[in-house]
Amino acid sequence: MTIKWVLHWQPNAGTTVNSQILNEVSQCVESINGVKEGRWKATLTFYKPIIREQVSAAEFPREFLGITLPEQPNKYYFVIRGQKIVLEAEQNIQAIMEKLQSYKTRVALNFEGFQYQLGDFQLRVGKVVPMQSESLRGIVMEMEYLPLSSLEKSRKMLEEFFDIWQEALSKRSLPGHFLHIEPNFTEFGLSDGYTSQHTAVQYATIMAQLIATAQAVQAVRN
Amino acid sequence: MQQAQKPLQTAATPAHGPSESRDSTTVEAPPKQVAVAMDRLSNAARLIADIRLGADRLLEALFAAAQPHQSTKPLHLILKEEASMRQHLQDLRTIGRQLEDSGVLNESLRSRSNSWGLHMPLVCPDGAVVAYAWKRQLAGQAGASAVDRTRLALKAFTDQKRRFFPHLDDGACTESVSKKHHSSQVLEVSHEEELNEHKSLLDFLSHLEKEVPNLKVFTYERLDWLKRAYSLLSSADESIIESSIGHTFHSSNNLRQGTVGIVAAEKVAIIELSFPSVFRAIVSLHPAGSPDPDAVAFFSPDEGGSYVHSRGFSVYHVFRHITEHAALALQHFLGLRTATVLHSLLHWICSYETLFSKVCSKCGRLLSMDTQSALLLPPVHRPYHNFFGKKISSSTQQSSSTKDSSTDETGAYHVGCFPEEA
């Protein structure tokens, strides 16, 4: 599988994220010769355990995430960050969970936007919106280098591409910047060859940041 | 010429243009123009023949002047010839200008509507004169006349050479032969060690694999390659599993390495050089079993399928660029006419191990926007002029630090940063 870096937008202290920033980012991609290809969508769900018996809530994992990815329409990914677990399952696991009535959805988020092609690179720009509403909670980007599938060999290429991207974006003087946090994949039992499980772990990792951003949005609104 | 003129002039209407002294072709009727053009062309041909004769006479005069008994006769001859040559050339220039104006040397009059169905004669690029510029005639005449003219020109040239420069004939042969001897001696001296060390292709390949870490070399018969290309498609997913399970990869590698010996040396037609997770290069040999490469192509390690072969192109821009550059490098190595073409080529390919990690030697960056293709590319060019493969005999004694410095010497360049001399 091709290498992917997932980035999220970190607004400056005191500012929030809005659709204006999203437009600027999209325009910036097109200004570095990105060719718009199509739409993409991923989803992320926070699960809450349904506690029936006298079982202490502490036994259940605090952050239990379920993720769907556009490049694997038949798979469903589970990530428990606290215990460094990532699991790839078939799509019908959601139906099974429904039947078992073991977990229910606490928060569900959509990541959706446009996909751009720049030679051997592929960029995705997406907004983060809760499933039921239209309010923008955050901005994510996926940066992909197609010819390679080894994390180690592609690191320098993606670093330089990230630098070029930051440079292009800084000309627009936006109140914030994109951050890349590399999770420790080996802790999750993942190897150097990139897979969709790596993507799922990256999304789970940035969730903490996104939640902080969203809370800041709430605070500003209130 | 006369026969051509008569029917044309009888077909002409009373619109006789002014006399030939007026060169304005706009007033003359097409048949007259055609006749005039044909006339001028024949004059030009006569002048050219005169000039050729004049050149012959000059050479004769020079030859005579070189003889031991000197007299003033050659000098007179030369002066006379020079004067007449000058006149001929002047006349030729005039006629040439007239022909150009009347549109004979280019096709500018083809589209004229009132040409009465007649076309101006056309002088084709190869010198054939086509009276009627019909396409079929054009093709046929040009082809046939080109062959004839070449034959005549070659005959004339060799005759003159034999006549005026007899000593060159033998001298040329011996000179080139002695040159070859000298160069081959030099080659033998410098590459003696290397040639002795790998007497066979398979020896050389296994030596290469041991010398360059991370390199995997596989050989195939020509018809077996397609199977391998298809298996690459399905193993694209398995390669991840392979690399994580170190042991089994090694054992399967041993199996594959075993094929280096299993494929008989005289049947080896395809060499696959693979740097896992970086690239895969396919080199084809022609004829099979010989150390003569004839094509090379680069691919992503994940690519597979029937388009993956030594004359195929990757779907990724970076590897497409490298393949194009490699074709130039291969031509360069072949042009050097040494015995170590394959040796140089494979070592040059190995220099691409650092494709995604080595910054450009000119601008110091890894990624750069190539203005021609509007793509972001790593340094895809590696210099191949003055490229000497690493001395195999000394590799075992080199420490790892010196090995690194020797790879740094090769340098890497972006498409736009590539210096012309390198």
XYZ file of C-alpha atoms in Angstrom:
644
model
C 0.000 0.000 0.000
C 1.146 3.526 -0.610
C 2.496 5.679 2.202
C 0.204 8.208 3.791
C 0.643 10.953 6.350
C -2.452 12.261 8.059
C -2.249 15.858 9.161
C -4.651 17.966 11.124
C -5.142 21.659 11.360
C -3.922 23.278 14.540
C -5.455 26.724 14.864
C -3.536 29.406 16.637
C -4.393 30.007 20.243
C -7.609 31.939 20.507
C -8.735 31.365 16.953
C -11.122 28.803 15.583
C -11.387 26.844 12.427
C -13.850 27.958 9.792
C -14.739 27.206 6.209
C -12.754 30.182 4.988
C -9.590 28.427 6.034
C -10.764 25.299 4.256
C -11.239 27.242 1.033
C -7.813 28.790 1.329
C -6.233 25.387 1.830
C -8.006 23.975 -1.217
C -6.909 26.914 -3.312
C -3.361 26.441 -2.120
C -3.368 22.831 -3.286
C -4.553 23.909 -6.695
C -1.883 26.579 -6.827
C 0.880 23.956 -6.584
C -0.574 22.197 -9.638
C -2.853 19.848 -7.784
C -5.502 18.365 -10.063
C -8.872 17.826 -8.404
C -9.927 14.237 -8.858
C -12.969 13.485 -6.772
C -14.486 13.274 -3.322
C -13.502 11.141 -0.394
C -15.109 10.308 2.918
C -14.065 8.544 6.069
C -15.924 8.113 9.326
C -14.887 7.766 12.926
C -17.108 6.631 15.777
C -16.541 6.797 19.498
C -18.136 3.862 21.256
C -19.489 3.739 24.733
C -20.028 0.461 26.456
C -23.570 -0.449 27.413
C -23.207 -1.568 30.998
C -25.950 -3.839 32.102
C -24.678 -5.710 35.069
C -22.728 -4.672 38.093
C -19.540 -4.281 36.190
C -17.355 -1.321 36.902
C -17.022 1.080 34.045
C -13.286 1.205 34.574
C -12.908 -2.247 33.082
C -13.924 -1.008 29.709
C -11.567 0.943 27.511
C -12.054 4.648 27.588
C -11.441 5.419 23.946
C -12.809 2.743 21.726
C -12.880 3.945 18.121
C -14.334 2.515 14.968
C -13.095 3.858 11.650
C -14.103 3.389 8.030
C -11.687 4.325 5.262
C -12.512 5.088 1.629
C -9.815 2.830 0.176
C -11.130 -0.218 2.006
C -14.892 -0.165 1.623
C -15.323 -3.694 2.967
C -13.343 -3.257 6.142
C -13.921 -1.738 9.527
C -11.059 -0.744 11.806
C -11.041 -0.696 15.596
C -8.455 1.209 17.577
C -7.975 1.318 21.323
C -5.261 3.863 21.861
C -4.764 3.222 25.543
C -3.828 -0.382 25.004
C -2.250 0.136 21.567
C -4.603 -2.177 19.795
C -5.612 -1.922 16.173
C -7.839 -4.435 14.478
C -9.060 -4.893 10.958
C -12.469 -6.481 10.645
C -15.109 -7.013 8.000
C -17.776 -4.402 7.484
C -20.550 -6.547 8.925
C -18.976 -6.310 12.389
C -21.123 -3.239 12.851
C -24.252 -5.317 12.394
C -22.893 -7.835 14.880
C -22.285 -5.086 17.399
C -25.844 -3.906 16.914
C -27.147 -7.370 17.607
C -24.931 -7.908 20.604
C -25.980 -4.577 22.072
C -22.585 -4.338 23.692
C -21.576 -0.884 22.598
C -23.392 2.152 21.412
C -22.265 5.202 19.537
C -21.300 8.158 21.638
C -20.003 10.525 18.964
C -19.727 9.992 15.234
C -17.653 12.173 12.932
C -17.374 12.455 9.163
C -14.215 13.391 7.334
C -15.075 14.447 3.828
C -13.647 16.576 1.078
C -11.807 16.530 -2.226
C -8.899 14.546 -3.517
C -6.055 16.038 -5.576
C -3.305 14.505 -7.696
C 0.182 16.058 -7.953
C 2.273 13.741 -10.103
C 3.254 10.838 -7.853
C 1.696 12.509 -4.811
C -1.937 12.445 -3.792
C -3.477 14.971 -1.429
C -6.799 14.870 0.349
C -8.287 17.884 2.039
C -11.234 17.237 4.312
C -13.436 18.917 6.854
C -14.413 17.307 10.116
C -18.143 17.477 10.784
C -20.236 15.583 13.268
C -22.546 13.065 11.679
C -25.732 14.899 12.415
C -24.738 18.513 12.002
C -22.979 20.704 9.488
C -20.764 22.688 11.783
C -17.100 22.530 10.943
C -15.090 21.078 13.781
C -11.715 20.706 12.148
C -9.668 20.235 8.994
C -7.617 17.178 8.101
C -5.270 16.438 5.227
C -3.892 13.218 3.855
C -0.560 13.300 2.075
C 0.239 10.208 0.050
C 3.304 9.150 -1.961
C 2.210 6.500 -4.410
C 5.376 4.740 -5.662
C 6.553 3.536 -2.253
C 5.143 1.445 0.526
C 7.947 1.493 3.076
C 7.620 4.003 5.898
C 11.322 4.287 6.379
C 12.282 4.768 2.735
C 9.631 7.368 2.091
C 10.170 9.391 5.224
C 12.511 11.956 3.703
C 10.331 12.395 0.630
C 7.228 13.092 2.680
C 9.143 15.366 5.033
C 10.303 17.492 2.137
C 6.853 17.488 0.607
C 5.431 18.599 3.928
C 7.984 21.414 4.041
C 7.090 22.508 0.529
C 3.425 22.400 1.475
C 3.945 24.447 4.636
C 5.914 26.983 2.665
C 3.187 27.333 0.060
C 0.544 27.633 2.734
C 2.415 30.160 4.831
C 2.120 32.677 2.031
C -1.590 32.906 2.754
C -1.102 33.969 6.370
C -3.704 31.698 7.841
C -4.297 31.632 11.593
C -2.857 28.199 12.226
C -0.862 25.435 10.615
C -0.943 21.738 9.843
C 0.664 19.324 12.235
C 1.952 15.871 11.624
C 2.162 13.555 14.573
C 3.745 10.213 13.879
C 2.378 7.569 16.153
C 4.665 4.810 17.283
C 3.497 2.139 14.895
C 5.606 -0.607 16.377
C 3.772 -0.239 19.658
C 0.632 -1.140 17.780
C 2.344 -4.176 16.312
C 2.565 -2.692 12.835
C 5.550 -3.087 10.559
C 7.398 -0.893 8.115
C 5.189 -1.790 5.174
C 2.298 0.632 5.142
C -1.270 -0.621 5.457
C -4.729 0.799 6.122
C -4.245 -0.131 9.755
C -1.516 2.483 9.877
C -4.011 5.028 8.557
C -6.537 4.034 11.206
C -3.938 4.506 13.936
C -3.034 7.925 12.553
C -6.664 9.001 12.644
C -7.042 7.762 16.179
C -3.952 9.675 17.221
C -5.133 12.981 15.897
C -8.511 12.569 17.571
C -7.182 13.838 20.841
C -6.009 17.003 19.104
C -9.251 17.385 17.225
C -11.273 17.048 20.379
C -9.222 19.770 21.993
C -9.818 21.967 18.964
C -13.528 21.256 18.974
C -13.740 22.057 22.646
C -12.013 25.333 21.988
C -14.626 26.048 19.298
C -17.348 25.350 21.848
C -15.678 27.587 24.377
C -15.441 30.452 21.914
C -19.076 30.025 20.943
C -20.123 30.050 24.569
C 12.989 19.284 -71.989
C 11.785 20.297 -75.451
C 9.039 17.692 -75.484
C 7.767 18.871 -72.157
C 7.673 22.447 -73.281
C 5.777 21.880 -76.536
C 2.586 20.269 -75.221
C 2.471 22.765 -72.394
C 2.708 25.711 -74.725
C 0.141 24.351 -77.159
C -2.260 23.930 -74.294
C -1.714 27.513 -73.242
C -4.368 30.054 -74.015
C -3.398 33.253 -75.770
C -2.588 34.705 -72.380
C 1.078 34.822 -73.111
C 2.826 36.674 -70.447
C 5.721 38.989 -70.987
C 9.045 37.636 -72.158
C 11.279 35.610 -69.974
C 13.395 38.541 -69.061
C 10.624 39.744 -66.751
C 10.703 37.518 -63.728
C 7.292 38.403 -62.325
C 5.513 35.086 -62.161
C 2.209 36.643 -61.221
C 1.566 37.775 -64.799
C 2.611 34.629 -66.628
C 0.192 31.855 -67.258
C 0.849 28.645 -65.384
C 2.074 26.614 -68.357
C 4.617 29.252 -69.154
C 5.698 29.335 -65.537
C 6.142 25.631 -65.496
C 8.154 25.751 -68.693
C 10.324 28.544 -67.413
C 10.892 26.694 -64.155
C 11.893 23.520 -65.951
C 14.284 25.525 -68.081
C 15.885 27.085 -65.087
C 16.200 23.745 -63.361
C 17.989 22.278 -66.329
C 20.290 25.283 -66.423
C 20.983 24.787 -62.755
C 21.774 21.125 -63.361
C 24.182 22.076 -66.137
C 25.875 24.591 -63.903
C 26.206 22.055 -61.123
C 27.798 19.626 -63.544
C 30.173 22.357 -64.655
C 31.104 23.078 -61.090
C 31.768 19.414 -60.456
C 34.012 19.266 -63.477
C 35.760 22.406 -62.316
C 36.397 20.830 -58.921
C 37.832 17.772 -60.638
C 40.103 19.929 -62.708
C 41.286 21.790 -59.630
C 42.128 18.546 -57.912
C 44.006 17.384 -60.984
C 45.932 20.601 -61.086
C 46.848 20.276 -57.426
C 47.875 16.681 -58.007
C 50.036 17.722 -60.917
C 51.564 20.489 -58.849
C 52.548 17.965 -56.218
C 54.552 16.010 -58.756
C 58.342 16.304 -58.604
C 58.794 18.217 -61.906
C 57.319 21.586 -61.210
C 56.143 23.865 -63.949
C 53.857 26.835 -64.181
C 51.239 24.858 -66.037
C 49.356 23.723 -62.926
C 49.337 27.271 -61.643
C 47.715 28.555 -64.838
C 45.206 25.751 -64.714
C 44.297 26.557 -61.149
C 43.820 30.247 -61.876
C 41.712 29.547 -64.921
C 39.577 27.051 -63.106
C 39.106 29.368 -60.201
C 37.749 32.090 -62.449
C 35.332 29.787 -64.235
C 34.196 28.222 -60.958
C 33.438 31.615 -59.559
C 31.359 32.440 -62.609
C 29.491 29.163 -62.435
C 28.720 29.643 -58.760
C 27.505 33.151 -59.420
C 25.196 31.943 -62.167
C 23.955 29.181 -59.928
C 23.154 31.663 -57.227
C 21.129 33.749 -59.666
C 19.185 30.793 -60.915
C 18.650 29.628 -57.371
C 17.146 32.971 -56.463
C 14.884 32.854 -59.493
C 13.757 29.369 -58.639
C 13.079 30.366 -55.073
C 10.974 33.318 -56.195
C 8.971 31.168 -58.537
C 8.251 28.743 -55.762
C 10.080 25.721 -57.080
C 12.220 25.102 -54.038
C 9.299 25.131 -51.640
C 5.705 24.158 -51.886
C 4.271 27.636 -51.583
C 2.489 27.545 -54.939
C 0.745 24.249 -54.377
C -2.380 25.847 -53.142
C -2.794 28.347 -55.939
C -6.232 28.031 -57.360
C -5.619 29.168 -60.918
C -2.882 26.769 -61.704
C -4.934 25.111 -64.461
C -4.306 21.754 -62.907
C -0.587 22.145 -63.395
C 1.877 22.177 -60.587
C 5.233 23.827 -60.406
C 8.100 21.409 -60.465
C 9.315 20.635 -57.004
C 12.846 19.996 -55.921
C 12.611 17.400 -53.198
C 14.927 17.554 -50.212
C 17.002 14.722 -51.607
C 17.631 16.632 -54.825
C 15.190 14.821 -57.104
C 13.206 17.073 -59.395
C 9.585 16.187 -59.599
C 7.893 17.760 -62.595
C 4.389 17.246 -61.271
C 4.178 17.261 -57.517
C 1.783 14.392 -57.249
C 2.111 12.585 -54.013
C 2.542 9.130 -55.388
C 5.078 10.199 -57.918
C 6.788 12.193 -55.236
C 7.209 9.218 -53.008
C 8.267 6.864 -55.773
C 10.621 9.214 -57.504
C 12.177 10.460 -54.339
C 12.811 6.958 -53.124
C 14.218 5.611 -56.367
C 16.250 8.673 -57.168
C 17.668 8.842 -53.653
C 19.016 5.337 -53.968
C 20.495 6.044 -57.382
C 22.004 9.286 -56.360
C 23.561 7.797 -53.289
C 25.090 5.020 -55.319
C 26.462 7.430 -57.894
C 27.770 9.789 -55.253
C 29.494 6.976 -53.419
C 31.036 5.697 -56.622
C 32.251 9.142 -57.604
C 33.692 9.739 -54.184
C 35.552 6.467 -53.958
C 36.901 6.924 -57.478
C 38.256 10.320 -56.642
C 39.657 9.159 -53.356
C 41.402 6.240 -54.967
C 42.782 8.472 -57.672
C 43.978 11.425 -55.683
C 44.651 9.955 -52.280
C 45.898 6.419 -52.889
C 48.014 6.334 -49.808
C 45.019 6.955 -47.586
C 43.361 3.712 -48.528
C 45.861 1.390 -46.921
C 46.839 3.883 -44.283
C 43.282 4.220 -43.055
C 42.904 0.525 -42.518
C 46.144 0.040 -40.682
C 45.595 3.144 -38.666
C 42.235 2.054 -37.359
C 43.440 -1.462 -36.685
C 46.417 -0.245 -34.714
C 44.169 2.051 -32.754
C 41.940 -0.842 -31.862
C 44.889 -2.877 -30.719
C 46.139 -0.114 -28.537
C 42.807 0.547 -26.914
C 42.119 -3.100 -26.330
C 45.515 -3.496 -24.728
C 44.758 -0.666 -22.378
C 41.426 -2.244 -21.580
C 42.994 -5.571 -20.892
C 45.542 -4.097 -18.548
C 43.040 -2.145 -16.507
C 40.277 -4.701 -16.416
C 42.391 -7.774 -16.326
C 41.791 -8.307 -12.662
C 38.086 -7.803 -12.960
C 37.677 -9.926 -16.037
C 39.615 -12.704 -14.447
C 37.605 -12.531 -11.297
C 34.254 -13.073 -12.922
C 34.749 -15.373 -15.817
C 31.088 -15.970 -16.281
C 27.985 -13.859 -16.159
C 26.626 -15.755 -13.182
C 29.842 -15.300 -11.226
C 29.670 -11.585 -11.851
C 26.065 -11.397 -10.728
C 26.577 -13.298 -7.495
C 29.620 -11.176 -6.797
C 27.562 -8.045 -7.365
C 24.898 -9.270 -4.991
C 27.459 -9.880 -2.293
C 29.170 -6.571 -2.874
C 26.133 -4.320 -2.747
C 24.102 -4.765 0.424
C 20.332 -4.760 0.079
C 20.567 -5.799 -3.553
C 18.790 -8.863 -4.806
C 19.652 -10.187 -8.230
C 17.545 -12.659 -10.148
C 17.987 -14.066 -13.601
C 15.428 -15.441 -15.982
C 15.123 -16.969 -19.360
C 13.350 -14.693 -21.769
C 10.040 -16.518 -21.774
C 9.983 -16.981 -18.005
C 9.887 -13.272 -17.342
C 6.150 -12.912 -17.993
C 5.386 -15.440 -15.275
C 7.506 -13.507 -12.871
C 5.862 -10.202 -13.841
C 2.419 -11.633 -13.104
C 3.580 -13.097 -9.826
C 4.734 -9.629 -8.820
C 1.129 -8.482 -9.110
C -0.129 -10.933 -6.564
C 2.879 -10.754 -4.297
C 2.579 -7.005 -3.923
C 0.510 -7.600 -0.808
C 2.605 -10.464 0.389
C 5.836 -8.516 0.250
C 4.855 -6.771 3.454
C 4.468 -10.059 5.200
C 7.692 -11.275 3.682
C 9.738 -8.393 4.962
C 8.409 -8.678 8.471
C 9.156 -12.352 8.722
C 12.873 -12.134 8.219
C 13.585 -15.828 8.340
C 11.245 -17.060 5.696
C 12.234 -14.239 3.390
C 15.775 -15.389 3.678
C 14.909 -18.953 2.957
C 12.702 -18.042 0.027
C 15.497 -15.769 -1.117
C 17.837 -18.713 -0.984
C 15.429 -20.577 -3.170
C 15.413 -17.733 -5.615
C 19.117 -17.307 -5.423
C 19.281 -20.915 -6.315
C 17.674 -19.976 -9.605
C 20.746 -17.932 -10.452
C 22.506 -21.223 -10.800
C 19.558 -23.098 -12.179
C 19.158 -20.811 -15.168
C 21.886 -21.919 -17.487
C 24.385 -19.201 -18.232
C 23.778 -19.287 -21.947
C 20.025 -18.853 -21.500
C 20.050 -15.859 -19.172
C 18.151 -13.147 -20.983
C 16.638 -11.038 -18.210
C 18.349 -9.748 -15.094
C 16.222 -8.344 -12.310
C 17.906 -6.014 -9.838
C 15.767 -5.403 -6.813
C 16.343 -3.087 -3.898
C 13.420 -4.013 -1.661
C 11.114 -1.074 -0.990
C 13.110 1.235 -3.254
C 12.886 0.080 -6.859
C 13.104 -2.809 -9.238
C 15.199 -2.608 -12.424
C 14.864 -4.998 -15.340
C 17.772 -5.428 -17.760
C 17.486 -7.550 -20.857
C 20.450 -9.116 -22.597
C 20.695 -9.725 -26.270
C 21.600 -12.319 -27.313
C 20.750 -14.499 -24.348
C 23.735 -15.467 -22.267
C 25.946 -12.682 -23.541
C 27.036 -9.706 -21.450
C 25.412 -7.275 -23.880
C 22.478 -5.357 -22.441
C 20.007 -3.905 -24.865
C 17.289 -2.376 -22.693
C 16.689 -1.321 -19.113
C 13.614 -0.114 -17.225
C 12.821 0.936 -13.664
C 9.670 0.185 -11.684
C 8.220 0.619 -8.240
C 8.748 -2.413 -6.014
C 4.980 -2.845 -5.822
C 4.314 -2.873 -9.520
C 3.480 -6.057 -11.311
C 1.768 -7.268 -14.421
C 2.469 -7.706 -18.069
C 3.717 -4.171 -18.596
C 6.668 -4.732 -16.262
C 9.547 -5.591 -18.572
C 12.781 -4.118 -19.825
C 11.048 -2.011 -22.472
C 8.023 -1.109 -20.413
C 7.252 2.062 -18.515
C 6.212 2.450 -14.923
C 2.939 4.137 -14.031
C 4.826 6.439 -11.673
C 6.456 9.564 -13.013
C 9.616 9.225 -10.988
C 10.423 5.803 -12.434
C 9.436 6.882 -15.928
C 11.984 9.668 -15.758
C 14.674 7.314 -14.515
C 13.928 4.835 -17.290
C 14.363 7.542 -19.911
C 17.625 8.652 -18.349
C 18.790 5.048 -18.134
C 18.262 4.630 -21.872
C 20.721 7.467 -22.447
C 23.174 5.985 -19.995
C 22.970 2.602 -21.710
C 23.653 4.186 -25.094
C 26.635 5.946 -23.575
C 28.086 2.770 -22.095
C 27.528 0.902 -25.345
C 29.178 3.706 -27.275
C 32.333 3.408 -25.228
C 32.827 0.007 -26.810
C 34.546 -1.473 -23.807
C 34.157 -5.030 -22.651
C 32.501 -3.965 -19.415
C 29.192 -2.516 -20.584
C 27.107 -4.738 -18.340
C 29.450 -4.168 -15.429
C 29.175 -0.374 -15.720
C 25.435 -0.474 -16.316
C 24.648 -2.622 -13.295
C 26.843 -0.571 -11.013
C 25.244 2.590 -12.327
C 21.822 1.116 -11.601
C 22.977 0.317 -8.064
C 23.753 3.992 -7.535
C 19.986 4.553 -7.504
C 19.717 2.798 -4.160
C 19.755 6.276 -2.615
C 17.013 7.589 -4.899
C 14.718 8.646 -2.077
C 17.309 9.632 0.467
C 20.163 11.378 -1.302
C 19.729 15.090 -1.859
C 20.582 16.745 -5.154
C 24.260 17.583 -5.463
C 23.455 20.945 -6.924
C 20.547 22.396 -4.994
C 20.847 20.350 -1.825
C 17.176 19.365 -1.664
C 15.426 16.089 -2.132
C 12.215 17.214 -3.802
C 12.107 19.783 -6.532
C 9.413 20.969 -8.887
C 10.371 20.008 -12.408
C 9.224 22.940 -14.499
C 8.793 20.970 -17.693
C 6.399 18.398 -16.326
C 5.097 20.371 -13.310
C 5.887 17.438 -11.045
C 7.647 17.168 -7.752
C 10.495 14.715 -8.242
C 13.487 13.507 -6.299
C 16.922 13.645 -7.976
C 16.340 11.150 -10.783
C 19.524 11.772 -12.737
C 22.782 10.085 -11.924
C 25.802 11.035 -14.052
C 27.066 8.338 -16.358
C 29.962 10.023 -18.145
C 33.270 8.960 -16.625
C 31.444 6.469 -14.517
C 33.733 3.752 -13.294
C 32.282 0.771 -11.547
C 33.708 0.154 -8.120
C 36.794 -1.972 -8.205
C 35.620 -5.342 -7.115
C 38.992 -6.527 -5.936
C 39.282 -3.759 -3.377
C 35.734 -3.948 -2.044
C 36.546 -6.595 0.484
C 39.265 -4.462 2.026
C 37.350 -1.210 2.105
C 35.931 -0.183 5.416
C 32.311 0.894 5.502
C 33.191 4.574 5.812
C 35.188 4.662 2.619
C 32.436 2.797 0.863
C 30.010 5.556 1.775
C 32.336 8.214 0.486
C 32.742 6.404 -2.810
C 28.986 6.316 -3.310
C 28.815 10.012 -2.545
C 31.145 10.664 -5.416
C 28.567 9.624 -7.986
C 26.248 12.470 -7.121
C 22.582 12.874 -7.858
C 20.728 15.584 -9.702
C 17.228 16.785 -10.339
C 16.122 16.978 -13.932
C 16.630 20.709 -13.950
C 19.898 20.637 -12.022
C 21.652 18.098 -14.210
C 24.857 19.665 -15.538
C 25.325 19.075 -19.257
C 28.898 17.904 -19.012
C 28.160 15.218 -16.485
